[in-house]
Amino acid sequence: MLRLDTFSAIPVFVCVVEQGSFSAAAQHLGITKSAVSKRIAQLELSLGTRLLHRTTRSLRLTEAGEQYYACAQAAVMKAQEGEDRLTQQQNQPSGQLKVTVPMTFGRLHVAPLIPEFLKAYPEIRLDLSMDDAMVDMVDGGFDLAIRIGHIPESSLIARKIAPCRSVLCASPEYIAQHGMPQSPADLRHHNCLYYSFFRGGAEWRFEGPAGIESVLPQGNYRVNNSEALREALLHGTGICQMPTFIVGPDLAAGKLVPVMTNYVLPVHAIYAMFPERKHLPAKVRVLIDFLRLHLGTDHPVWDALPRL
């Protein structure tokens, strides 16, 4: 039977795996690195096996550690669910809320709302991670994810926050130098910039007078950050398909101009996603409601700017 001090080490072990190091786990938990190391040593001693391979530069699970982590993580999540249920009964959302959001959308539209959210819910401790890569919510220990575009089938629950419209655009200088394309076929003669994490597939799809047309964009710049693409567009580097939540102000100011306006690009959506649970934690529910209140409309603020 596990001793009481061993039980207290389980959430520390889970945090070490999620954070990737003893130092990061100590900072996350608000304890010293030596306290983290002591708890892990106690746990390994109690279990009679090594859970982690540790060097000065890396940390990874042993085979036994991988098996134990799956059970430990489930136990921590179950305990958290129990805390969430009590919180819901008390109607006072509290506790750690770990959220992942796309980098640019998070910086432009989520981060500015966070001070107001935390003022409204001071008992919530928000851990916001901005990353354009598709992270695994369960492995990362996230309570909520904001995802944009195509959502693959999974056990996650998705709630729509707002539409995500895109526009093909370029700078006036680029158009003056290279001409305005009139159809998808014309794009083969232009420098098409591309977002590496675009989830709509490799091709750009357009709906026009002849129905659905697709083109494989070809250009000299591919990058995994949409703000870097915006900078390239503003400097006249090429043409790109961009979400209006990024380039809406540039279009309104005339710094960028829409291209091929007689063609329609697919409309995607911005979703709040969370693991399926019998009871949605109050801390997750209030953040979803808060984001939908401020961003959730069929005509979000970035699409309502002049000249759009």
XYZ file of C-alpha atoms in Angstrom:
308
model
C 0.000 0.000 0.000
C 1.241 3.484 -0.858
C 2.130 5.762 2.040
C 0.365 9.111 2.457
C 3.462 11.071 1.400
C 3.593 8.977 -1.777
C 0.087 10.059 -2.742
C 1.129 13.695 -2.403
C 3.983 13.032 -4.858
C 1.678 11.863 -7.661
C 0.571 15.354 -8.853
C 4.213 16.487 -8.654
C 5.252 13.597 -10.905
C 2.481 14.437 -13.399
C 3.531 18.097 -13.401
C 7.192 17.182 -14.045
C 6.185 15.136 -17.099
C 3.864 17.863 -18.404
C 6.365 20.691 -17.848
C 9.366 18.714 -19.129
C 11.780 19.463 -16.285
C 12.130 19.653 -12.511
C 12.815 23.396 -12.678
C 9.712 24.156 -14.751
C 7.568 21.945 -12.507
C 8.908 23.690 -9.388
C 8.087 27.101 -10.850
C 4.642 25.903 -11.924
C 3.850 24.422 -8.488
C 5.386 27.264 -6.503
C 7.862 25.044 -4.652
C 11.636 24.583 -4.793
C 13.409 22.346 -7.293
C 14.841 20.302 -4.413
C 11.315 19.712 -3.078
C 10.276 18.395 -6.494
C 13.333 16.121 -6.639
C 12.604 14.804 -3.138
C 8.978 13.995 -3.997
C 9.974 12.115 -7.149
C 12.656 10.179 -5.256
C 10.077 9.227 -2.593
C 7.672 8.047 -5.266
C 10.294 5.947 -7.054
C 11.435 4.454 -3.743
C 7.866 3.575 -2.775
C 7.161 1.984 -6.157
C 10.514 0.215 -6.275
C 11.309 1.368 -9.825
C 12.762 4.296 -11.715
C 10.133 6.423 -13.444
C 12.340 9.004 -15.150
C 15.639 9.003 -17.028
C 17.335 12.257 -16.000
C 20.440 13.947 -17.403
C 21.635 17.544 -17.162
C 19.998 18.283 -20.527
C 16.987 16.011 -20.851
C 14.252 14.159 -19.013
C 12.193 11.280 -20.334
C 9.948 8.566 -18.990
C 11.183 5.023 -18.498
C 8.987 2.194 -19.749
C 7.617 1.803 -16.219
C 7.225 5.573 -16.009
C 5.097 5.655 -19.159
C 2.756 3.031 -17.723
C 2.539 4.757 -14.357
C 2.076 8.226 -15.880
C -1.086 7.151 -17.732
C -2.659 6.055 -14.433
C -1.280 8.994 -12.433
C -2.553 11.534 -14.953
C -6.008 9.946 -14.906
C -5.991 10.065 -11.095
C -5.029 13.747 -11.011
C -7.701 14.597 -13.589
C -10.294 12.670 -11.568
C -9.335 14.552 -8.407
C -9.515 17.816 -10.345
C -12.984 16.854 -11.583
C -14.076 16.338 -7.986
C -12.750 19.769 -7.060
C -14.541 21.250 -10.053
C -17.843 19.719 -8.966
C -17.521 21.275 -5.512
C -16.578 24.580 -7.105
C -19.677 24.439 -9.285
C -21.848 23.805 -6.244
C -20.301 26.794 -4.506
C -20.696 28.837 -7.709
C -17.175 30.218 -7.317
C -14.968 29.208 -10.272
C -11.453 28.660 -9.011
C -8.290 26.656 -9.493
C -5.751 26.326 -12.279
C -7.080 26.719 -15.815
C -4.640 25.591 -18.497
C -5.492 26.870 -21.985
C -3.802 26.570 -25.390
C -4.504 29.075 -28.166
C -3.038 29.765 -31.628
C -0.196 32.254 -31.395
C -1.520 35.203 -33.409
C -5.206 34.850 -32.532
C -4.224 34.540 -28.895
C -2.032 37.633 -28.938
C -4.462 39.805 -30.898
C -7.843 38.740 -29.537
C -7.551 36.557 -26.424
C -4.705 38.112 -24.412
C -6.289 41.617 -24.400
C -9.386 40.119 -22.714
C -7.534 38.228 -19.977
C -7.141 41.103 -17.461
C -10.905 41.655 -17.466
C -11.540 37.908 -17.154
C -9.186 37.539 -14.177
C -10.711 40.583 -12.534
C -14.124 38.919 -12.822
C -12.800 35.541 -11.583
C -9.884 36.273 -9.230
C -9.817 32.717 -7.830
C -8.837 31.273 -11.236
C -5.127 30.812 -11.975
C -4.791 30.996 -15.756
C -1.937 29.251 -17.551
C -2.143 30.445 -21.178
C 0.017 28.743 -23.807
C 0.274 30.300 -27.282
C 1.352 27.837 -29.963
C 0.389 27.461 -33.624
C 1.215 23.750 -33.591
C -1.615 21.280 -32.921
C -0.834 20.173 -29.361
C -2.359 17.126 -27.711
C -4.734 18.432 -25.042
C -4.681 15.337 -22.880
C -0.910 14.799 -22.974
C -0.385 18.514 -22.331
C -2.840 18.588 -19.448
C -4.911 21.357 -21.038
C -8.442 22.126 -19.861
C -9.379 24.116 -22.955
C -8.071 24.703 -26.473
C -8.967 27.364 -29.004
C -8.734 25.827 -32.459
C -9.274 27.408 -35.872
C -10.259 25.773 -39.146
C -10.769 22.103 -39.886
C -11.300 20.035 -36.747
C -10.367 16.347 -37.092
C -12.609 13.753 -35.503
C -11.740 13.159 -31.863
C -13.252 12.642 -28.437
C -13.034 16.381 -27.767
C -16.156 18.525 -27.509
C -16.217 21.620 -29.756
C -18.224 24.801 -29.247
C -18.178 27.425 -31.967
C -17.116 30.897 -30.880
C -17.093 32.815 -34.160
C -16.644 32.369 -37.911
C -13.167 32.629 -39.388
C -13.220 34.281 -42.799
C -10.202 34.517 -45.066
C -9.219 36.879 -47.837
C -6.689 36.640 -50.647
C -4.663 39.822 -50.428
C -1.484 41.645 -51.344
C 0.004 45.099 -50.943
C -0.890 47.855 -53.455
C 2.799 47.972 -54.387
C 2.877 44.287 -55.274
C -0.246 44.613 -57.429
C 1.147 47.703 -59.176
C 4.319 45.801 -60.044
C 2.903 42.355 -60.893
C -0.694 43.017 -61.870
C -4.026 41.940 -60.390
C -4.874 38.236 -60.884
C -8.388 37.669 -62.187
C -8.785 33.922 -61.662
C -7.189 31.040 -59.748
C -5.272 30.091 -62.906
C -3.545 33.508 -62.835
C -2.044 32.712 -59.447
C 0.398 30.345 -61.135
C 2.222 33.465 -62.348
C 2.402 35.072 -58.896
C 4.500 34.609 -55.779
C 2.079 32.860 -53.419
C 3.113 32.875 -49.767
C 2.026 29.939 -47.619
C 1.257 29.271 -43.946
C 2.881 25.976 -42.900
C 0.183 24.982 -40.409
C -2.748 25.654 -42.764
C -5.247 22.866 -42.029
C -7.372 23.271 -45.136
C -5.006 21.151 -47.214
C -2.152 21.990 -49.560
C -4.394 23.589 -52.194
C -6.231 26.913 -52.089
C -9.921 26.454 -52.915
C -12.127 29.111 -54.497
C -15.803 29.229 -55.396
C -16.484 31.314 -58.477
C -18.566 31.550 -61.647
C -17.344 28.125 -62.811
C -17.912 26.446 -59.429
C -15.152 25.158 -57.147
C -11.615 25.699 -58.428
C -8.374 24.728 -56.703
C -4.809 25.837 -57.181
C -1.578 24.639 -55.589
C 0.171 27.821 -54.403
C 3.776 28.230 -55.505
C 6.111 30.805 -54.025
C 9.429 31.464 -52.353
C 8.243 31.867 -48.755
C 6.635 29.332 -46.427
C 6.453 30.037 -42.691
C 4.716 28.681 -39.605
C 3.767 32.083 -38.186
C 0.962 34.164 -39.687
C 2.285 37.482 -38.366
C 5.491 36.835 -40.294
C 3.333 36.343 -43.397
C 1.566 39.636 -42.719
C 4.923 41.432 -42.584
C 5.928 39.875 -45.899
C 2.636 40.971 -47.460
C 3.035 44.539 -46.211
C 6.504 44.653 -47.775
C 5.194 43.569 -51.181
C 6.678 40.064 -51.173
C 3.666 38.287 -52.672
C 0.036 37.200 -52.373
C -1.374 35.193 -49.495
C -4.606 33.764 -48.137
C -5.017 35.311 -44.679
C -7.673 35.299 -41.943
C -9.426 38.626 -41.522
C -8.805 38.539 -37.775
C -5.168 39.317 -38.670
C -5.356 41.557 -41.753
C -8.733 43.261 -41.190
C -7.151 46.530 -39.968
C -4.630 46.504 -42.855
C -7.409 46.094 -45.405
C -9.406 48.867 -43.754
C -6.361 51.179 -43.848
C -5.529 50.336 -47.479
C -2.153 48.817 -46.555
C -3.369 45.588 -48.154
C -5.940 45.115 -50.907
C -8.247 42.139 -51.505
C -7.505 40.057 -54.582
C -9.997 38.193 -56.824
C -13.047 39.536 -54.977
C -15.399 37.755 -57.418
C -14.266 34.459 -55.850
C -15.288 33.196 -52.404
C -12.918 31.433 -50.025
C -14.176 28.738 -47.632
C -15.426 30.051 -44.280
C -14.034 28.173 -41.294
C -14.707 28.687 -37.605
C -13.030 29.388 -34.293
C -13.830 26.728 -31.697
C -13.445 26.239 -27.982
C -12.563 22.573 -27.416
C -12.389 20.561 -24.227
C -12.210 16.906 -23.150
C -15.513 15.126 -22.780
C -16.587 15.041 -19.143
C -19.803 14.337 -17.284
C -19.551 17.748 -15.637
C -17.954 20.705 -17.426
C -15.726 22.424 -14.841
C -17.003 25.859 -13.849
C -13.624 27.449 -14.607
C -13.814 26.141 -18.203
C -17.452 27.089 -18.644
C -16.970 30.697 -17.528
C -14.010 31.224 -19.880
C -15.955 29.802 -22.838
C -18.927 32.026 -21.974
C -16.608 35.025 -21.585
C -14.975 34.483 -24.987
C -18.335 33.949 -26.686
C -19.664 37.133 -25.070
C -16.775 39.240 -26.374
C -15.953 37.455 -29.639
C -18.924 35.229 -30.390
C -20.884 36.756 -33.220
C -21.460 35.995 -36.892
C -19.873 39.381 -37.623
C -16.891 39.708 -35.267
C -15.201 43.052 -34.832
C -12.379 42.236 -37.267
C -14.932 41.727 -40.049
C -16.867 44.914 -39.208
C -14.098 47.400 -39.979
C -14.649 50.066 -42.653
C -13.965 49.031 -46.270
C -14.257 45.280 -45.476
